[in-house]
């Protein structure tokens, strides 16, 4: 029937099948459960293996999957933007998360651009700066942002940019899981786990009860989905108006469409402020918004991994392998090195969750933390949730100012614009480091060559 001709509907059903299959596998295959790999990632790997890129058993539509990832990204950011900030005071660990997430994003941007310039010099042929810039997007921001910006940068000559972004994000997930789980085991053997990570959780306060529908009113979940939809519709209208005024500037237009998630988040934050001041009681339920965001993250993660085209990886193997290998290794080592120096309480738990967040996504970091703290009752869980929201502010200059510079001027001003962007990234990295040191709890105590120095004396 014609009703089934839409690839989006069929692929959404296939994602549901993959997620349920992954749920079953994790519960009936003990080694998989013990390894701690999130269900959504298992589902995505299944989709990749069964899909057209490998075995060709499951007739997935790559374009439809990419569309799901693109729109799902905006939905996640809008859902997060509409949530009230979690209660509690800003502890030192949360302050370090606020600085740490953008610090690693900027560091990964510097590594990516530096390696692009190095590979260009060694190979004697131009390597698109987008390869380097997709490292922080894929590792630190996740598959949605990497696909969105990669797709936008195709207009500037980054061939298969959306696929390159998805591959970068997939490699980031691999670093988070296949290095994060051994990291937990290593820390346990070293005795680095803190008893504070198994706290009672009383500090988080009582969980807000789920809302109930009033007679004749919309179901609460319907109202929340409608609000997200309205914000996204306004986002579309605003972007359409902006891009209409930029007619003829194709690269800039593509980049504006690629920033749809940031525009949606800004609108959501603004609407949250209006609702908070208009109503005595905030009408949106943060827990329900969080559930909707979590659902979308699961779908986006599965779709992103299943949408990878292996042929694109083979065509760009050298830059992808070099950039992700160096970026992943530096991120892992620096996370451990900063543990005792940036997090006064439960340092190793913060290392684990920060490594997961800066190579995967926030849910990936929390999944790794659950290996140590199954109920997420320790300070690391609350600190990363509180800090990640505010970290967006410090990460904005990287996304809005530095990243567009080398791509918008490619290839006319390559490598000059890329060198300028590299200098800007390094300067901003130093600025964040100094700010973290004097405003946050970062302290350079102990021998600098020691990854895990003794705590400073009180």
Coordinates of C-alpha atoms in Angstrom, one line a residue, residues 20-423:
X20 CA 14.0 -4.5 21.6
X21 CA 16.5 -7.0 20.2
X22 CA 19.3 -5.2 22.0
X23 CA 17.3 -5.2 25.2
X24 CA 16.9 -8.9 25.0
X25 CA 20.5 -9.6 24.1
X26 CA 21.8 -7.6 27.1
X27 CA 19.6 -9.6 29.5
X28 CA 20.3 -13.1 28.0
X29 CA 24.0 -12.7 27.1
X30 CA 25.8 -12.2 30.5
X31 CA 29.2 -11.1 28.9
X32 CA 27.4 -8.3 27.0
X33 CA 25.6 -7.2 30.2
X34 CA 28.8 -7.3 32.2
X35 CA 30.6 -5.2 29.6
X36 CA 28.3 -2.3 30.3
X37 CA 27.5 -1.3 26.6
X38 CA 24.3 0.7 26.5
X39 CA 21.3 -0.9 24.8
X40 CA 21.0 1.8 22.2
X41 CA 24.6 1.2 21.1
X42 CA 24.1 -2.5 20.9
X43 CA 21.0 -1.8 18.7
X44 CA 23.0 0.5 16.5
X45 CA 25.8 -2.1 16.0
X46 CA 23.1 -4.7 15.1
X47 CA 21.6 -2.3 12.6
X48 CA 25.1 -1.7 11.1
X49 CA 25.8 -5.4 10.8
X50 CA 22.4 -6.3 9.4
X51 CA 22.0 -3.2 7.3
X52 CA 23.1 -2.5 3.7
X53 CA 26.7 -1.6 4.7
X54 CA 27.6 -5.1 5.8
X55 CA 25.2 -8.1 5.5
X56 CA 22.3 -6.4 3.7
X57 CA 19.7 -8.4 5.5
X58 CA 17.7 -5.5 7.0
X59 CA 16.6 -3.0 4.2
X60 CA 17.4 0.2 6.1
X61 CA 17.3 3.5 4.3
X62 CA 20.5 5.5 5.1
X63 CA 18.9 8.8 4.1
X64 CA 15.9 8.2 6.4
X65 CA 18.2 7.3 9.2
X66 CA 20.2 10.4 8.8
X67 CA 17.0 12.4 8.8
X68 CA 16.0 10.8 12.1
X69 CA 19.4 11.7 13.6
X70 CA 19.2 15.3 12.3
X71 CA 15.7 16.0 13.7
X72 CA 16.2 14.0 16.8
X73 CA 19.2 16.1 17.8
X74 CA 17.0 19.3 17.8
X75 CA 14.4 17.5 19.9
X76 CA 16.9 16.5 22.5
X77 CA 18.3 20.1 22.8
X78 CA 14.8 21.5 23.0
X79 CA 13.7 19.0 25.7
X80 CA 16.8 19.8 27.7
X81 CA 16.3 23.5 27.3
X82 CA 12.8 23.4 28.6
X83 CA 13.8 21.5 31.8
X84 CA 14.3 23.4 35.0
X85 CA 17.9 23.2 36.3
X86 CA 18.4 20.4 38.8
X87 CA 18.1 21.5 42.4
X88 CA 21.2 21.8 44.6
X89 CA 24.1 24.1 45.1
X90 CA 27.0 24.3 42.6
X91 CA 29.6 22.0 44.2
X92 CA 33.2 22.1 43.2
X93 CA 32.9 18.9 41.1
X94 CA 30.0 20.5 39.1
X95 CA 32.1 23.6 38.5
X96 CA 34.9 21.4 37.1
X97 CA 32.4 19.7 34.8
X98 CA 31.3 23.2 33.6
X99 CA 34.9 23.9 32.6
X100 CA 35.9 20.4 31.7
X101 CA 33.5 19.6 29.0
X102 CA 34.2 22.7 26.8
X103 CA 37.9 22.4 27.7
X104 CA 38.1 19.0 26.2
X105 CA 36.0 20.1 23.2
X106 CA 38.4 22.9 22.5
X107 CA 41.4 20.6 23.0
X108 CA 40.0 18.1 20.6
X109 CA 39.4 20.9 18.1
X110 CA 43.1 22.0 18.4
X111 CA 44.2 18.4 18.0
X112 CA 42.0 17.9 14.9
X113 CA 43.0 21.1 13.2
X114 CA 46.7 20.5 14.1
X115 CA 46.6 17.0 12.5
X116 CA 44.8 18.4 9.4
X117 CA 47.7 20.8 8.9
X118 CA 50.2 18.1 9.6
X119 CA 48.7 15.6 7.3
X120 CA 48.4 18.2 4.5
X121 CA 52.1 18.9 4.8
X122 CA 53.1 15.2 4.9
X123 CA 50.8 13.9 2.2
X124 CA 51.3 16.9 -0.1
X125 CA 47.5 17.1 -0.7
X126 CA 44.8 19.1 0.9
X127 CA 42.9 17.6 3.8
X128 CA 39.6 19.3 4.4
X129 CA 39.6 21.1 7.8
X130 CA 36.2 19.6 8.5
X131 CA 37.9 16.3 9.3
X132 CA 39.6 17.9 12.2
X133 CA 36.6 19.9 13.4
X134 CA 34.4 16.8 13.4
X135 CA 36.6 15.3 16.1
X136 CA 35.1 17.6 18.9
X137 CA 31.7 17.4 17.4
X138 CA 31.7 13.6 17.1
X139 CA 33.5 12.9 20.4
X140 CA 32.3 15.7 22.6
X141 CA 28.9 16.6 21.2
X142 CA 27.6 13.3 19.8
X143 CA 26.3 11.9 16.5
X144 CA 23.5 14.4 15.9
X145 CA 25.8 17.4 16.0
X146 CA 28.5 15.7 13.9
X147 CA 26.0 14.6 11.3
X148 CA 24.3 18.1 11.2
X149 CA 27.5 20.0 10.8
X150 CA 29.1 17.4 8.5
X151 CA 26.1 17.7 6.2
X152 CA 26.3 21.5 6.2
X153 CA 30.0 21.4 5.4
X154 CA 29.4 19.3 2.3
X155 CA 28.6 22.6 0.6
X156 CA 32.2 23.7 1.2
X157 CA 33.7 20.5 -0.3
X158 CA 33.7 18.0 2.5
X159 CA 32.6 14.9 0.5
X160 CA 30.2 12.7 2.4
X161 CA 30.5 15.1 5.4
X162 CA 27.4 13.7 7.1
X163 CA 28.8 10.2 7.0
X164 CA 32.2 11.3 8.2
X165 CA 30.5 12.9 11.1
X166 CA 28.6 9.8 12.0
X167 CA 31.8 7.7 11.7
X168 CA 33.7 10.1 14.0
X169 CA 30.9 9.8 16.6
X170 CA 30.9 6.0 16.3
X171 CA 34.6 5.9 16.9
X172 CA 34.0 8.1 19.9
X173 CA 31.5 5.7 21.3
X174 CA 34.0 2.9 20.7
X175 CA 36.6 4.8 22.8
X176 CA 34.0 5.4 25.5
X177 CA 33.0 1.8 25.8
X178 CA 36.1 -0.2 24.9
X179 CA 38.5 2.0 26.9
X180 CA 36.0 3.2 29.5
X181 CA 35.1 -0.2 30.8
X182 CA 38.8 -1.3 31.2
X183 CA 39.4 2.1 32.9
X184 CA 36.9 1.3 35.5
X185 CA 38.4 -2.1 36.1
X186 CA 41.9 -0.6 36.4
X187 CA 40.7 2.1 38.9
X188 CA 39.1 -0.6 41.0
X189 CA 42.3 -2.7 41.1
X190 CA 44.3 0.5 42.0
X191 CA 41.8 1.2 44.9
X192 CA 40.8 4.6 43.4
X193 CA 37.1 4.2 43.9
X194 CA 35.6 6.5 46.5
X195 CA 33.1 5.4 49.1
X196 CA 31.5 8.8 48.5
X197 CA 30.4 7.5 45.1
X198 CA 28.0 5.1 46.9
X199 CA 26.2 7.8 48.9
X200 CA 22.7 7.7 50.1
X201 CA 21.4 10.2 47.5
X202 CA 19.5 12.2 50.0
X203 CA 21.2 15.3 48.8
X204 CA 19.3 15.2 45.5
X205 CA 16.0 15.7 47.2
X206 CA 12.7 14.0 46.5
X207 CA 11.9 13.2 42.9
X208 CA 9.1 15.3 41.4
X209 CA 6.0 13.1 41.0
X210 CA 4.8 12.5 37.4
X211 CA 1.8 14.7 36.5
X212 CA -1.7 13.3 36.1
X213 CA -4.2 14.3 33.4
X214 CA -7.2 16.4 34.5
X215 CA -10.6 15.5 33.1
X216 CA -11.0 16.6 29.5
X217 CA -7.4 17.9 29.4
X218 CA -4.5 16.6 27.2
X219 CA -2.5 13.8 28.5
X220 CA 0.6 15.3 30.2
X221 CA 2.9 13.5 27.7
X222 CA 0.8 14.9 24.8
X223 CA 1.2 18.4 26.1
X224 CA 4.9 18.1 26.5
X225 CA 5.4 16.6 23.0
X226 CA 3.2 19.4 21.7
X227 CA 5.4 22.1 23.4
X228 CA 8.5 20.5 22.0
X229 CA 6.9 20.5 18.5
X230 CA 5.9 24.1 18.8
X231 CA 9.4 25.2 19.8
X232 CA 10.8 23.2 16.8
X233 CA 8.2 24.8 14.5
X234 CA 9.3 28.2 15.6
X235 CA 12.9 27.1 15.1
X236 CA 12.2 26.1 11.6
X237 CA 10.4 29.4 10.9
X238 CA 13.3 31.4 12.3
X239 CA 15.9 29.5 10.3
X240 CA 13.8 29.8 7.1
X241 CA 13.6 33.6 7.6
X242 CA 17.3 33.9 8.2
X243 CA 18.3 31.7 5.2
X244 CA 15.9 33.5 2.9
X245 CA 17.8 36.7 3.7
X246 CA 21.1 34.9 2.8
X247 CA 20.0 33.9 -0.7
X248 CA 23.0 33.1 -2.9
X249 CA 25.4 32.4 0.0
X250 CA 25.1 28.6 -0.1
X251 CA 27.8 27.7 2.4
X252 CA 26.5 30.1 5.0
X253 CA 22.9 28.9 4.4
X254 CA 24.0 25.3 4.9
X255 CA 25.8 26.2 8.1
X256 CA 22.7 28.0 9.5
X257 CA 20.6 24.9 8.9
X258 CA 23.3 22.8 10.6
X259 CA 23.0 25.0 13.7
X260 CA 19.3 24.2 14.1
X261 CA 19.9 22.4 17.4
X262 CA 21.5 25.5 19.0
X263 CA 18.8 27.8 17.7
X264 CA 16.2 25.4 19.1
X265 CA 18.0 25.2 22.5
X266 CA 18.2 29.1 22.7
X267 CA 14.4 29.3 21.9
X268 CA 13.6 26.6 24.5
X269 CA 15.6 28.4 27.2
X270 CA 13.9 31.7 26.4
X271 CA 10.4 30.1 26.5
X272 CA 11.3 28.4 29.8
X273 CA 12.1 31.8 31.3
X274 CA 8.8 33.2 30.0
X275 CA 6.8 30.3 31.4
X276 CA 8.6 30.5 34.7
X277 CA 7.7 34.2 35.1
X278 CA 4.1 33.8 33.7
X279 CA 3.0 30.9 35.9
X280 CA 3.3 30.6 39.6
X281 CA 4.1 26.9 39.1
X282 CA 6.3 26.0 36.1
X283 CA 3.9 24.1 33.8
X284 CA 6.4 21.7 32.3
X285 CA 7.6 18.6 34.1
X286 CA 11.4 18.2 34.0
X287 CA 11.2 14.5 34.7
X288 CA 8.8 13.9 31.8
X289 CA 10.9 16.1 29.5
X290 CA 14.0 14.1 30.6
X291 CA 12.2 10.9 29.7
X292 CA 11.3 12.2 26.3
X293 CA 14.9 13.4 25.8
X294 CA 16.2 10.0 26.9
X295 CA 13.9 8.2 24.4
X296 CA 15.1 10.5 21.6
X297 CA 18.8 9.9 22.6
X298 CA 18.3 6.1 22.4
X299 CA 16.6 6.4 18.9
X300 CA 19.3 8.8 17.6
X301 CA 22.2 6.7 18.9
X302 CA 20.7 3.5 17.3
X303 CA 20.0 5.3 14.0
X304 CA 23.4 7.0 13.9
X305 CA 25.4 3.8 14.2
X306 CA 23.1 1.9 11.8
X307 CA 23.4 4.7 9.2
X308 CA 27.2 4.4 8.9
X309 CA 28.4 3.5 5.3
X310 CA 31.5 1.4 5.6
X311 CA 32.7 2.5 2.1
X312 CA 33.0 6.1 3.3
X313 CA 35.2 4.9 6.2
X314 CA 37.4 3.0 3.7
X315 CA 37.7 6.1 1.4
X316 CA 38.8 8.3 4.3
X317 CA 40.6 5.8 6.5
X318 CA 43.9 7.6 7.1
X319 CA 42.6 11.0 8.4
X320 CA 39.8 9.4 10.4
X321 CA 42.1 6.8 12.1
X322 CA 44.9 9.3 12.8
X323 CA 42.7 12.1 14.1
X324 CA 40.5 9.8 16.3
X325 CA 43.4 7.8 17.6
X326 CA 45.3 10.8 18.8
X327 CA 42.2 12.6 20.0
X328 CA 41.0 9.5 22.0
X329 CA 44.3 8.8 23.6
X330 CA 44.9 12.4 24.7
X331 CA 41.3 12.6 26.1
X332 CA 41.8 9.4 28.1
X333 CA 45.2 10.3 29.5
X334 CA 44.2 13.9 30.4
X335 CA 41.0 12.8 32.1
X336 CA 42.9 10.6 34.4
X337 CA 45.6 13.2 35.0
X338 CA 43.0 15.8 35.9
X339 CA 41.1 13.5 38.3
X340 CA 42.9 14.3 41.6
X341 CA 43.6 17.9 40.4
X342 CA 40.2 19.0 39.4
X343 CA 37.7 17.0 41.5
X344 CA 38.1 17.2 45.3
X345 CA 35.5 14.6 46.0
X346 CA 35.1 11.2 44.3
X347 CA 37.8 12.0 41.8
X348 CA 37.8 8.6 40.0
X349 CA 34.1 8.6 39.6
X350 CA 34.3 12.0 38.0
X351 CA 37.1 10.8 35.7
X352 CA 34.9 7.9 34.4
X353 CA 31.9 10.0 33.7
X354 CA 33.9 12.9 32.2
X355 CA 35.7 10.5 29.8
X356 CA 32.3 9.0 28.8
X357 CA 30.9 12.5 28.1
X358 CA 33.9 13.8 26.2
X359 CA 34.1 10.8 23.9
X360 CA 30.4 9.9 23.6
X361 CA 27.4 11.6 25.1
X362 CA 26.0 12.4 28.6
X363 CA 24.1 9.1 28.6
X364 CA 27.3 7.2 27.7
X365 CA 29.1 8.8 30.6
X366 CA 26.3 7.9 33.0
X367 CA 26.3 4.4 31.7
X368 CA 29.9 4.0 32.5
X369 CA 29.4 5.5 35.9
X370 CA 26.6 3.0 36.6
X371 CA 29.3 0.3 36.6
X372 CA 30.7 1.9 39.8
X373 CA 27.6 3.6 41.1
X374 CA 24.6 1.5 39.9
X375 CA 21.9 3.8 41.3
X376 CA 23.8 7.0 40.5
X377 CA 23.5 8.2 44.1
X378 CA 27.1 9.6 44.3
X379 CA 28.2 13.2 43.7
X380 CA 29.5 12.5 40.2
X381 CA 26.1 11.9 38.8
X382 CA 24.5 15.0 40.1
X383 CA 27.5 17.1 39.3
X384 CA 27.7 16.1 35.7
X385 CA 24.0 16.6 35.1
X386 CA 24.2 20.1 36.7
X387 CA 27.5 21.0 35.1
X388 CA 26.7 19.8 31.5
X389 CA 23.8 22.2 31.2
X390 CA 26.0 25.3 32.0
X391 CA 28.9 24.0 30.0
X392 CA 27.0 24.8 26.8
X393 CA 27.7 28.5 27.5
X394 CA 31.4 28.1 27.5
X395 CA 31.3 25.8 24.5
X396 CA 29.3 28.3 22.4
X397 CA 32.4 30.3 21.2
X398 CA 33.9 27.1 19.7
X399 CA 30.7 26.2 17.9
X400 CA 29.6 29.7 16.8
X401 CA 32.9 31.5 16.1
X402 CA 35.9 29.2 15.7
X403 CA 34.4 26.2 13.9
X404 CA 32.9 28.1 11.0
X405 CA 36.0 30.1 10.2
X406 CA 38.2 27.5 8.3
X407 CA 35.2 25.8 6.6
X408 CA 33.6 29.0 5.4
X409 CA 36.9 30.1 3.8
X410 CA 37.7 26.7 2.3
X411 CA 39.3 26.2 -0.2
X412 CA 40.1 29.8 -1.1
X413 CA 41.9 30.7 2.1
X414 CA 43.4 27.3 3.0
X415 CA 45.6 26.8 4.9
X416 CA 45.7 30.5 6.1
X417 CA 42.2 30.4 7.6
X418 CA 42.9 27.0 9.2
X419 CA 46.0 28.3 10.8
X420 CA 44.0 31.3 12.2
X421 CA 41.4 29.0 13.5
X422 CA 44.1 26.8 15.1
X423 CA 45.5 29.8 16.8

